[in-house]
Structures are given as structure tokens and as C-alpha cells.
XYZ file of C-alpha atoms in Angstrom:
246
model
C -3.603 11.158 -9.699
C -4.630 11.251 -13.352
C -7.546 13.693 -13.567
C -6.711 17.218 -14.849
C -8.040 18.972 -11.739
C -5.924 16.815 -9.412
C -2.799 17.416 -11.491
C -3.459 21.167 -11.646
C -3.957 21.270 -7.882
C -0.623 19.521 -7.311
C 1.143 22.085 -9.501
C 0.265 24.701 -6.877
C 2.852 23.125 -4.550
C 6.208 24.447 -5.823
C 9.530 24.185 -4.002
C 11.618 27.207 -3.106
C 14.849 27.885 -4.978
C 17.506 25.464 -3.780
C 14.923 22.893 -2.688
C 13.002 20.033 -4.262
C 9.574 18.655 -3.413
C 9.250 15.405 -1.521
C 6.195 13.420 -0.526
C 5.916 10.694 2.092
C 2.872 8.502 1.574
C 1.670 5.939 4.124
C 0.904 2.793 2.151
C -2.592 1.372 2.781
C -2.624 3.016 6.207
C -6.402 2.686 6.704
C -6.321 -1.046 6.064
C -3.240 -1.420 8.270
C -5.012 0.486 11.046
C -7.995 -1.849 10.729
C -5.742 -4.928 10.705
C -3.945 -3.657 13.799
C -7.227 -3.125 15.638
C -8.506 -6.540 14.575
C -5.384 -8.287 15.840
C -5.843 -11.333 13.590
C -2.473 -13.059 12.995
C -3.338 -13.774 9.337
C -3.662 -10.072 8.558
C -0.416 -9.281 10.344
C 1.348 -12.032 8.423
C 0.200 -10.561 5.102
C 1.556 -7.117 5.894
C 4.791 -8.466 7.317
C 5.276 -10.324 4.036
C 4.825 -7.003 2.167
C 2.556 -8.598 -0.428
C -0.165 -6.885 -2.434
C -2.828 -6.955 0.268
C -5.859 -6.695 -1.996
C -4.447 -9.360 -4.313
C -3.988 -11.605 -1.272
C -7.597 -10.924 -0.251
C -8.782 -11.896 -3.731
C -6.911 -15.181 -3.379
C -8.325 -15.780 0.117
C -11.934 -15.050 -0.869
C -12.136 -16.518 -4.377
C -9.051 -18.737 -4.575
C -7.804 -16.960 -7.727
C -4.136 -16.458 -8.625
C -2.427 -13.568 -10.363
C -2.272 -15.498 -13.662
C -6.065 -15.737 -13.815
C -7.440 -13.660 -16.758
C -10.026 -12.109 -14.419
C -7.608 -11.494 -11.552
C -7.675 -7.687 -11.784
C -11.472 -7.753 -11.491
C -11.338 -10.022 -8.442
C -8.699 -7.760 -6.889
C -10.931 -4.726 -7.487
C -13.832 -6.467 -5.776
C -11.647 -7.574 -2.876
C -10.503 -3.982 -2.348
C -14.092 -2.744 -2.520
C -15.185 -5.365 -0.010
C -12.436 -4.534 2.501
C -13.163 -0.807 2.402
C -16.880 -1.516 2.572
C -16.191 -3.482 5.731
C -14.205 -0.560 7.154
C -17.047 1.857 6.376
C -19.618 -0.381 8.058
C -21.636 -1.195 4.955
C -24.501 -3.654 5.225
C -24.795 -6.691 2.957
C -27.032 -4.586 0.726
C -24.422 -1.814 0.683
C -21.659 -4.280 -0.132
C -23.710 -5.803 -2.956
C -24.308 -2.364 -4.449
C -20.644 -1.338 -4.036
C -19.325 -4.518 -5.649
C -22.022 -4.827 -8.283
C -23.027 -8.322 -7.180
C -26.189 -10.023 -5.906
C -27.152 -10.022 -2.230
C -26.426 -13.748 -2.169
C -22.907 -13.214 -3.535
C -22.242 -10.331 -1.130
C -23.306 -12.506 1.803
C -21.118 -15.352 0.535
C -18.070 -13.070 0.264
C -18.751 -11.730 3.740
C -19.060 -15.231 5.202
C -15.852 -16.474 3.546
C -13.869 -13.468 4.768
C -15.023 -13.883 8.364
C -14.368 -17.616 8.187
C -10.790 -17.016 7.021
C -10.209 -13.933 9.238
C -12.234 -14.707 12.408
C -10.578 -11.902 14.346
C -12.302 -9.351 12.104
C -15.757 -10.685 12.958
C -14.957 -10.644 16.676
C -13.601 -7.095 16.531
C -16.620 -5.724 14.646
C -19.030 -7.459 17.042
C -17.146 -6.004 20.005
C -17.312 -2.491 18.530
C -21.063 -2.794 17.970
C -21.488 -3.986 21.559
C -19.501 -1.032 22.926
C -21.581 1.485 20.995
C -24.889 -0.027 22.045
C -24.072 -0.462 25.731
C -21.446 2.209 26.435
C -22.339 4.849 23.878
C -18.842 5.516 22.523
C -15.680 3.956 21.114
C -12.038 4.963 21.488
C -9.282 5.043 18.922
C -5.743 3.807 19.657
C -4.777 7.157 21.196
C -7.787 7.244 23.514
C -9.911 9.777 21.641
C -13.614 9.116 22.167
C -16.325 9.050 19.514
C -19.883 9.170 20.844
C -22.509 7.325 18.820
C -26.164 6.414 19.167
C -27.043 2.689 19.290
C -28.387 2.798 15.734
C -25.007 4.180 14.605
C -23.062 1.127 15.808
C -22.115 0.279 12.217
C -20.067 3.500 12.106
C -17.915 2.519 15.087
C -15.271 0.572 13.154
C -14.762 3.434 10.701
C -14.499 5.978 13.531
C -11.865 3.891 15.311
C -9.595 3.254 12.361
C -10.037 6.677 10.710
C -9.495 8.368 14.053
C -6.403 6.281 14.722
C -4.957 7.243 11.331
C -5.780 10.910 11.825
C -4.097 11.111 15.221
C -1.158 9.018 14.002
C -0.530 11.517 11.195
C -0.420 14.350 13.738
C 2.059 12.475 15.928
C 4.297 11.481 13.024
C 4.151 14.882 11.365
C 5.362 16.500 14.570
C 8.427 14.235 14.462
C 9.362 15.568 11.013
C 9.580 19.095 12.398
C 12.786 18.130 14.193
C 14.647 17.012 11.071
C 17.177 19.369 9.406
C 17.219 20.362 5.720
C 13.508 19.731 5.229
C 10.257 21.612 5.719
C 6.801 20.081 5.805
C 4.343 22.203 3.814
C 1.135 20.204 4.012
C -0.557 16.992 5.042
C -3.026 15.611 2.522
C -4.907 12.710 4.095
C -2.209 10.022 4.554
C 0.575 11.887 2.769
C 3.053 14.599 3.770
C 4.228 17.142 1.196
C 7.387 19.091 1.909
C 10.665 20.535 0.688
C 14.108 19.011 0.933
C 17.286 21.028 0.459
C 19.229 20.234 -2.710
C 22.259 18.063 -2.006
C 20.690 16.450 1.075
C 18.302 13.980 -0.574
C 20.541 10.949 -0.074
C 21.122 11.863 3.562
C 17.587 12.858 4.494
C 15.288 10.462 2.606
C 16.278 7.419 4.709
C 15.851 9.508 7.874
C 12.380 10.650 6.814
C 11.359 7.063 6.069
C 12.796 5.774 9.353
C 11.082 8.467 11.432
C 7.691 7.972 9.793
C 7.758 4.173 9.943
C 8.688 4.234 13.632
C 5.196 4.577 15.085
C 3.590 3.889 18.481
C 1.444 1.286 16.729
C 2.912 -2.209 16.966
C 2.194 -3.167 13.373
C 4.116 -3.206 10.054
C 3.922 0.320 8.614
C 5.272 1.258 5.182
C 6.048 4.713 3.792
C 6.685 5.407 0.093
C 8.860 8.423 -0.727
C 8.713 10.553 -3.867
C 10.861 13.416 -5.164
C 10.223 15.991 -7.861
C 10.940 19.437 -9.260
C 9.506 21.982 -9.565
C 6.111 20.909 -8.245
C 4.217 18.077 -6.551
C 2.775 17.086 -9.938
C 6.244 16.040 -11.124
C 7.138 13.855 -8.153
C 7.854 10.174 -8.680
C 8.730 7.392 -6.274
C 12.380 6.961 -5.291
C 14.456 4.788 -2.995
C 17.956 5.289 -1.572
C 20.323 2.343 -1.928
C 24.091 2.226 -1.403
C 24.270 6.006 -1.172
C 22.413 6.542 -4.468
C 18.856 7.591 -5.321
C 16.959 5.337 -7.690
C 13.579 5.848 -9.324
C 11.079 3.010 -9.055
């Protein structure tokens, strides 16, 4: 977060005396939820390899490598395309989101579905369910009722609903851990307090608990620590009994 309002808002979250702030952020959880629902082995392979997913998408769609002078732009477009797909955007919507022609948007769409055929099958199945059954279910069984003309929203409802319910399930697990207190959930991130002197002991436990999900898919959680407020947190890892900033 770089904007002044966002930073000021994070300064509201201040740890009690004797505690520090920690955050646990689910990395790319919406895209992982979508990839899990799609079930395409190529997507699973990418996340198991722990690569930069959007960079990998840029390479898949345009064949560009990280040393390409325009790579960051291609990565930005790949990220915009993937989220556009999740939100059910039409070719026109994708073209507008990416700032490209309708022809180019269609070409990107075709290449992606050619390389990731499971995604096309999943989206078609969701549209069919909405039109002929009237609702879709997320991973946890929650139903979302939609009209036939709202079929394009089905994919977003499934993956967003899965993430929302997953955060509830995982957050409940944190309540059983000692020396910490969860103060808030902000979208795909937990904000809480961790007792001073217990960071080395508790950070690995927090990470282990949150990455152990009922979803059979690679899930990654990034941990941050900071004092006195959320605005001062930065990412850390525990290695060989020591805490290191990243």
C-alpha cells in the first residue's frame, strides 16, 4: 500500500504493550482458487513450482521472457487478462481492461484457452449450470442463485465465495493458537498481535496452520511483522531459529 489514505488507515491498527503486529497474507488466493476449480494440470504445476504466476502467463500467452524490455508491460496485461477472466468479462470488456483491440483481446483469449483447456471447460460448465440449474456452488457447498443472463458471473461467485469461506475456516483455526490474537481480516489477509519473545516460536505455527487447508492445492501465506502499527510491518521468514526480513 503506497497511497496516503491506505497508510493512514493501517496506522489505526496498533499493538498492545508487550505485543507486536503480525499479518498473514494469502498469496494470489483468488487465482489459486480459480486454478483449483479449473483442475488443469498446467496451472497446478505453475503454483507447485512457486513461480511468478503472472510472469508465467505472459510467457505462455506472448512467448516473452523476463529479459525482454517490455516484459513488465506483458506481465501487467497477463494479470489483467486473468482477473478479467475471473470476473467474467466479455471480449469487449477484456479489450477495454487491457487497452487493446477487440482482435487482440480475442487472440489472447484463444491462446490462453488453447494452452489451458481446462479453464475453457470449467467456464463452459459453470455457464451451463447457471442456465439450466439456476445456481452454482462454491467448494464448501454454498449456493449462489443467478438468472440465465447472469451466467458470466458464475465463475467469480464460485472462486470469490470459496475464498471467503476459506478465510472463515482458516481464521477460526488461529483462535486456538497461544500467544497471538487475531484483530481483523482484511480481504485475504489476517491482522493480529503476537506476544513479544514468541515470534520465532509462533510464526512457523501460524504459517503451517494457514497453509493447511481443506483445498487440495498449493497454498502460500506470506508473514509480516511490525511495531507499533500495521503500517510498519514488513515481510519476514523464520529460518534456523532466527527471524529474517525479506
